Coordinates of N, CA and C in Angstrom, one line a residue:
X61 N 1.0 -1.3 0.2 CA -0.1 -0.1 -0.1 C 0.8 1.3 -0.3
X62 N 0.3 2.3 -0.4 CA 1.0 3.8 -0.2 C 0.1 4.6 0.7
X63 N 0.8 5.2 1.4 CA 0.4 6.2 2.3 C 0.7 7.6 2.0
X64 N -0.5 8.6 1.5 CA -0.3 9.8 1.4 C -0.4 10.8 2.6
X65 N 0.1 12.0 2.5 CA 0.2 13.0 3.8 C 0.1 14.2 2.9
X66 N -0.5 15.3 3.2 CA -0.2 16.6 2.6 C -0.8 17.2 3.9
X67 N -0.5 18.6 3.2 CA -0.6 19.8 4.3 C -0.8 20.9 3.2
X68 N -1.8 21.8 3.6 CA -1.8 22.9 2.6 C -0.6 24.1 2.2
X69 N -0.6 24.6 1.1 CA 0.7 25.3 1.0 C 0.2 26.7 1.8
X70 N -0.7 26.7 2.1 CA -1.2 28.2 3.1 C -1.1 27.8 4.3
X71 N -0.7 26.5 4.9 CA -0.6 26.2 6.4 C 0.7 27.1 6.8
X72 N 1.5 27.4 6.1 CA 2.9 28.0 6.6 C 3.6 26.9 7.1
X73 N 3.7 26.0 6.9 CA 4.5 25.1 7.8 C 4.6 23.7 6.7
X74 N 6.0 23.3 6.7 CA 6.1 22.0 5.6 C 6.8 21.0 6.4
X75 N 6.7 19.7 6.3 CA 7.4 18.6 6.8 C 8.6 18.9 7.4
X76 N 9.2 18.6 8.4 CA 10.4 18.5 9.1 C 11.2 17.1 8.7
X77 N 12.6 17.4 8.8 CA 13.3 16.4 8.7 C 12.8 15.2 9.9
X78 N 12.8 15.8 10.9 CA 11.8 15.1 11.8 C 10.8 14.2 11.7
X79 N 9.8 14.6 11.2 CA 8.6 14.3 10.7 C 9.0 13.3 9.4
X80 N 9.8 13.6 8.6 CA 9.8 12.4 7.8 C 10.5 11.0 8.0
X81 N 11.6 11.4 9.3 CA 12.3 10.3 9.7 C 11.3 9.2 10.4
X82 N 10.3 10.2 11.1 CA 9.4 9.2 11.9 C 8.3 8.6 11.0
X83 N 7.9 9.4 9.6 CA 7.2 8.5 8.7 C 8.3 7.3 8.3
X84 N 9.2 7.7 8.0 CA 10.3 6.4 7.4 C 10.4 5.4 8.4
X85 N 10.5 5.6 9.8 CA 10.7 4.6 10.8 C 9.2 3.6 10.7
X86 N 8.2 4.7 10.7 CA 6.9 3.7 10.9 C 6.7 2.5 9.6
X87 N 7.1 2.9 8.7 CA 7.2 2.5 7.1 C 8.0 1.2 7.6
X88 N 9.4 1.6 8.2 CA 10.1 0.7 8.1 C 9.8 -0.5 8.9
X89 N 9.1 -0.3 10.2 CA 8.7 -1.4 10.7 C 7.9 -2.3 10.2
X90 N 6.8 -1.5 9.8 CA 5.6 -2.5 8.7 C 6.5 -3.1 7.9
X91 N 7.1 -2.7 7.0 CA 8.0 -3.7 6.1 C 8.8 -4.5 6.4
X92 N 9.7 -4.1 7.7 CA 10.1 -5.5 8.3 C 9.5 -6.7 9.0
X93 N 8.0 -6.2 9.3 CA 7.1 -7.2 9.8 C 6.7 -7.7 8.3
X94 N 6.5 -6.9 7.4 CA 6.0 -7.7 6.1 C 6.6 -8.9 5.6
X95 N 8.4 -8.2 5.6 CA 8.9 -9.3 5.1 C 10.2 -9.9 5.4
X96 N 10.1 -10.0 7.1 CA 11.2 -10.7 8.3 C 11.0 -11.9 7.6
X97 N 11.9 -12.6 7.9 CA 12.1 -14.3 8.0 C 11.1 -15.0 8.5
X98 N 10.5 -14.5 9.7 CA 9.4 -15.4 10.4 C 8.3 -14.4 9.9
X99 N 8.0 -13.4 9.6 CA 7.1 -12.6 9.3 C 6.1 -13.5 8.7
X100 N 4.6 -12.8 8.6 CA 3.4 -13.3 7.6 C 4.1 -12.6 6.4
X101 N 3.6 -12.9 5.1 CA 4.2 -11.8 4.2 C 2.8 -11.5 3.7
X102 N 1.7 -11.1 4.3 CA 0.8 -10.3 3.6 C 0.1 -9.1 4.7
X103 N -0.2 -8.3 4.1 CA -0.7 -6.9 4.7 C -2.0 -7.7 5.7
X104 N -2.7 -8.5 5.0 CA -3.8 -9.2 5.8 C -3.2 -9.5 6.9
X105 N -2.1 -10.5 7.0 CA -1.5 -10.6 8.4 C -1.1 -9.6 9.8
X106 N -0.9 -8.5 8.8 CA -0.7 -7.2 9.4 C -1.7 -6.9 10.4
X107 N -2.4 -6.4 9.8 CA -3.8 -6.1 10.0 C -4.6 -7.2 11.2
X108 N -4.6 -8.5 10.9 CA -5.0 -9.6 12.0 C -4.1 -9.2 13.1
X109 N -2.6 -9.3 13.0 CA -1.9 -9.0 14.1 C -2.4 -7.9 15.2
X110 N -2.3 -7.0 14.5 CA -2.9 -5.6 15.0 C -4.6 -5.8 15.4
X111 N -5.2 -6.1 14.6 CA -6.6 -6.0 15.6 C -7.0 -6.7 16.4
X112 N -6.2 -8.0 16.6 CA -5.9 -8.9 17.7 C -5.8 -8.2 19.2
X113 N -5.4 -7.0 19.1 CA -5.0 -6.1 20.3 C -5.8 -5.2 20.6
X114 N -6.7 -5.1 19.3 CA -7.6 -3.8 19.3 C -9.0 -3.8 20.1
X115 N -9.0 -3.2 21.0 CA -10.3 -3.1 21.7 C -12.0 -2.5 21.0
X116 N -12.9 -2.6 21.0 CA -13.7 -1.7 20.7 C -14.4 -0.9 21.7
X117 N -14.1 0.4 21.5 CA -15.1 1.3 22.6 C -16.4 1.0 22.8
X118 N -16.6 0.7 24.0 CA -17.7 0.5 24.8 C -18.6 -0.3 24.1
X119 N -18.0 -1.4 23.5 CA -18.7 -2.2 22.7 C -17.8 -3.6 23.0
X120 N -18.7 -5.0 23.3 CA -18.2 -6.1 23.3 C -18.6 -6.9 22.0
X121 N -19.0 -6.6 21.2 CA -19.7 -6.8 20.1 C -18.5 -7.3 19.0
X122 N -18.5 -8.6 18.7 CA -17.3 -9.0 17.8 C -17.5 -8.0 16.3
X123 N -16.6 -7.5 15.8 CA -16.6 -7.1 14.7 C -16.4 -8.0 13.5
X124 N -16.5 -8.1 12.0 CA -16.1 -9.1 11.1 C -15.2 -8.2 10.4
X125 N -14.2 -9.5 9.8 CA -12.9 -9.0 9.3 C -12.8 -7.6 8.7
X126 N -13.9 -7.3 7.8 CA -14.0 -6.4 7.1 C -14.1 -4.7 8.1
X127 N -15.1 -4.8 9.0 CA -15.1 -3.9 10.1 C -13.8 -3.6 11.0
X128 N -13.2 -4.7 11.1 CA -11.9 -4.4 12.0 C -10.6 -3.8 11.4
X129 N -10.9 -4.4 10.0 CA -9.8 -3.4 8.9 C -10.6 -2.0 9.2
X130 N -11.4 -1.7 8.4 CA -12.0 -0.3 8.3 C -11.8 0.3 9.7
X131 N -11.8 -0.3 10.9 CA -11.5 0.5 12.2 C -10.0 0.5 12.5
X132 N -9.6 -0.5 11.8 CA -7.6 -0.6 12.2 C -7.4 0.7 10.9
X133 N -7.9 0.5 9.8 CA -7.6 1.7 9.0 C -7.5 3.1 9.4
X134 N -9.1 3.3 10.0 CA -9.1 4.9 10.5 C -8.5 5.1 11.7
X135 N -7.9 4.2 12.6 CA -7.0 4.5 13.6 C -5.9 5.1 13.3
X136 N -5.2 4.1 12.7 CA -3.9 4.1 12.0 C -3.7 5.6 11.2
X137 N -4.7 5.8 10.6 CA -4.9 7.1 9.5 C -4.8 8.3 10.4
X138 N -5.5 8.2 11.3 CA -5.9 9.4 11.9 C -4.6 9.6 13.1
X139 N -4.0 8.4 13.5 CA -2.6 8.7 14.0 C -1.4 9.3 13.7
X140 N -1.8 8.8 12.2 CA -0.3 8.8 11.3 C -0.4 10.8 10.9
X141 N -1.7 11.0 10.7 CA -2.0 12.6 10.7 C -2.1 13.5 12.0
X142 N -2.4 12.7 12.9 CA -1.7 13.6 13.8 C -0.4 14.0 14.3
X143 N 0.2 12.9 14.5 CA 1.6 12.9 14.8 C 2.2 13.5 13.5
X144 N 1.9 13.5 12.5 CA 2.9 14.4 11.3 C 2.0 15.7 11.3
X145 N 1.2 15.8 12.0 CA 0.4 17.1 11.6 C 0.1 17.9 10.5
X146 N -0.4 16.7 9.6 CA -0.6 17.0 8.4 C -2.5 17.4 8.4
X147 N -2.8 17.8 7.5 CA -3.9 18.1 7.3 C -4.7 17.0 6.3
X148 N -4.1 16.4 5.9 CA -5.0 15.5 5.2 C -3.9 14.3 4.9
X149 N -4.8 12.9 4.9 CA -3.6 11.6 5.0 C -5.1 10.6 4.3
X150 N -4.5 9.8 3.1 CA -4.9 9.1 2.3 C -4.0 7.5 2.4
X151 N -4.8 6.5 2.6 CA -4.1 5.2 2.0 C -5.0 4.6 0.9
X152 N -3.8 4.2 0.0 CA -3.8 3.3 -1.1 C -3.7 1.9 -1.0
X153 N -4.3 1.2 -1.5 CA -3.8 -0.6 -1.7 C -3.5 -0.7 -2.9
X154 N -2.9 -1.8 -3.1 CA -2.9 -2.1 -4.5 C -3.5 -3.7 -4.5
X155 N -4.1 -3.1 -5.9 CA -4.7 -4.5 -6.6 C -3.9 -5.0 -7.6
X156 N -3.4 -6.0 -7.4 CA -2.9 -6.9 -8.5 C -3.3 -8.1 -8.6
X157 N -4.5 -8.3 -8.6 CA -5.2 -9.8 -8.7 C -5.4 -10.2 -10.0
X158 N -5.3 -9.4 -10.9 CA -5.0 -10.2 -12.4 C -3.7 -9.5 -13.1
X159 N -3.1 -10.7 -13.6 CA -1.9 -10.7 -14.2 C -2.2 -10.2 -15.4
X160 N -3.0 -10.0 -16.4 CA -3.2 -9.5 -17.5 C -3.2 -7.7 -17.4
X161 N -3.4 -7.5 -16.3 CA -3.7 -5.3 -16.5 C -2.4 -5.2 -15.6
X162 N -2.1 -3.8 -15.6 CA -0.9 -3.7 -15.1 C -1.4 -2.9 -13.6
X163 N -1.5 -3.3 -12.8 CA -1.7 -3.3 -11.1 C -2.2 -2.0 -10.8
X164 N -3.2 -1.7 -9.9 CA -4.0 -0.3 -10.1 C -4.0 -0.3 -8.4
X165 N -3.9 0.8 -8.0 CA -3.6 1.6 -6.2 C -5.6 1.8 -6.4
X166 N -6.1 1.6 -5.2 CA -7.3 2.3 -5.1 C -7.5 2.9 -3.4
X167 N -8.2 3.9 -3.5 CA -8.6 4.6 -1.9 C -9.1 3.5 -1.3
X168 N -8.5 3.6 -0.2 CA -8.8 2.5 0.7 C -9.5 3.4 2.2
X169 N -8.8 4.5 2.5 CA -9.3 5.4 3.6 C -8.8 6.7 3.1
X170 N -9.5 7.6 3.5 CA -8.9 9.3 3.3 C -9.4 10.0 5.1
X171 N -8.7 11.0 5.2 CA -8.9 11.4 6.1 C -8.6 13.3 6.1
X172 N -9.5 13.9 5.9 CA -9.3 15.2 5.8 C -9.4 15.6 4.0
X173 N -9.9 14.8 3.5 CA -10.3 14.7 2.1 C -11.1 14.1 2.0
X174 N -12.0 14.5 0.9 CA -13.1 13.7 0.3 C -12.9 13.0 -1.2
X175 N -12.2 12.3 -1.4 CA -11.5 11.6 -2.7 C -11.8 10.2 -2.8
X176 N -12.1 9.8 -3.7 CA -11.8 8.4 -3.9 C -11.9 8.0 -5.5
X177 N -10.4 7.3 -5.5 CA -9.6 7.5 -6.9 C -9.0 6.0 -7.2
X178 N -9.0 5.8 -8.6 CA -8.0 4.3 -8.7 C -7.1 5.2 -9.5
X179 N -5.5 4.7 -9.5 CA -4.7 5.2 -10.1 C -3.7 3.9 -10.7
X180 N -3.4 3.9 -11.6 CA -2.7 3.1 -12.1 C -0.9 2.9 -11.5
X181 N -0.5 1.7 -11.1 CA 0.7 1.8 -10.7 C 1.6 2.3 -12.0
X182 N 2.6 3.2 -11.2 CA 3.3 3.9 -12.4 C 2.9 5.2 -13.0
X183 N 1.8 5.7 -12.6 CA 1.2 6.7 -13.2 C 0.7 7.9 -11.7
X184 N 1.4 9.1 -12.0 CA 1.2 10.2 -10.9 C 1.9 9.8 -9.5
X185 N 1.9 10.6 -8.6 CA 3.1 10.5 -7.5 C 2.9 9.3 -7.2
X186 N 1.4 8.7 -6.5 CA 1.1 7.5 -5.8 C 1.8 6.3 -6.6
X187 N 1.4 6.2 -7.8 CA 1.8 5.1 -8.8 C 3.3 5.1 -8.8
X188 N 3.9 6.5 -9.3 CA 5.2 6.1 -9.1 C 6.1 5.6 -7.4
X189 N 5.5 6.2 -6.5 CA 5.9 5.7 -5.3 C 5.7 4.0 -5.1
X190 N 4.5 3.8 -5.5 CA 3.8 2.2 -5.6 C 5.2 1.4 -6.5
X191 N 5.1 2.2 -7.7 CA 6.2 1.3 -8.3 C 7.7 1.2 -8.1
X192 N 8.1 2.4 -7.1 CA 9.6 2.2 -7.3 C 9.7 2.0 -5.7
X193 N 9.1 1.9 -4.3 CA 8.9 1.2 -3.5 C 9.5 2.5 -2.5
X194 N 10.1 3.7 -3.3 CA 10.8 5.1 -2.5 C 9.8 6.1 -2.3
X195 N 10.1 6.7 -1.2 CA 9.2 8.3 -0.6 C 9.4 8.9 -1.8
X196 N 8.3 9.8 -1.6 CA 8.1 11.1 -2.9 C 8.1 12.0 -1.6
X197 N 9.1 13.2 -1.5 CA 9.0 14.2 -0.6 C 9.1 15.3 -1.1
X198 N 8.1 16.3 -1.3 CA 8.2 17.7 -1.8 C 7.6 18.9 -0.9
X199 N 8.0 19.8 -0.8 CA 7.5 21.0 0.2 C 5.9 21.3 -0.8
X200 N 6.0 21.2 -2.0 CA 4.9 21.6 -2.7 C 4.6 20.7 -4.0
X201 N 3.9 19.8 -4.1 CA 3.8 18.7 -5.4 C 3.7 19.3 -6.7
X202 N 3.6 20.5 -7.0 CA 3.8 21.0 -8.1 C 4.8 21.0 -8.7
X203 N 6.3 20.9 -7.4 CA 7.4 20.2 -8.0 C 7.5 19.2 -8.5
X204 N 6.6 18.3 -8.6 CA 7.0 17.0 -8.8 C 6.8 16.8 -10.4
X205 N 7.1 17.6 -11.3 CA 7.1 17.8 -12.5 C 6.3 17.2 -13.2
X206 N 6.4 15.9 -13.9 CA 5.5 15.1 -15.2 C 4.5 14.0 -13.9
X207 N 5.4 14.0 -12.8 CA 4.3 12.9 -11.6 C 3.1 13.8 -11.5
X208 N 3.3 14.9 -11.4 CA 1.8 15.9 -11.0 C 0.9 16.5 -11.6
X209 N -0.3 15.7 -11.3 CA -1.8 16.3 -11.8 C -2.4 16.8 -11.5
X210 N -2.5 18.1 -11.5 CA -3.2 18.7 -10.8 C -5.0 18.5 -10.8
X211 N -5.2 17.3 -11.7 CA -6.7 16.7 -11.7 C -6.7 16.0 -10.7

């Protein structure tokens, strides 16, 4: 998956080097868990491990797997947005279920923005990040050149 954090260029604050280090550390922990020698190999396994420790506030009702995932996504993205002091956060997951087409990213959770989109891997900023596995950091997304699409 890909996590996007955004601040308004009018907020007067950019992400600091400390912010970037913190996000890199969080991403590294998730990646290590996903790809370690003794680790489960799927994002779903990470969700299961996290959600097994998650308590439902003021309720003992068992949630379905989908509800646990939705709750976990909401909690994680809310905390990432809060810790990074971002104005918006979006989680996109990759759908590579068909080998006949280019995999696509789809919006799984947004906070601070109302958007739902599908992006082919390799297209735009999010698609580039998914394809390369490398972070994209810019004080202004308009600096992204050909990766930036204002639409």
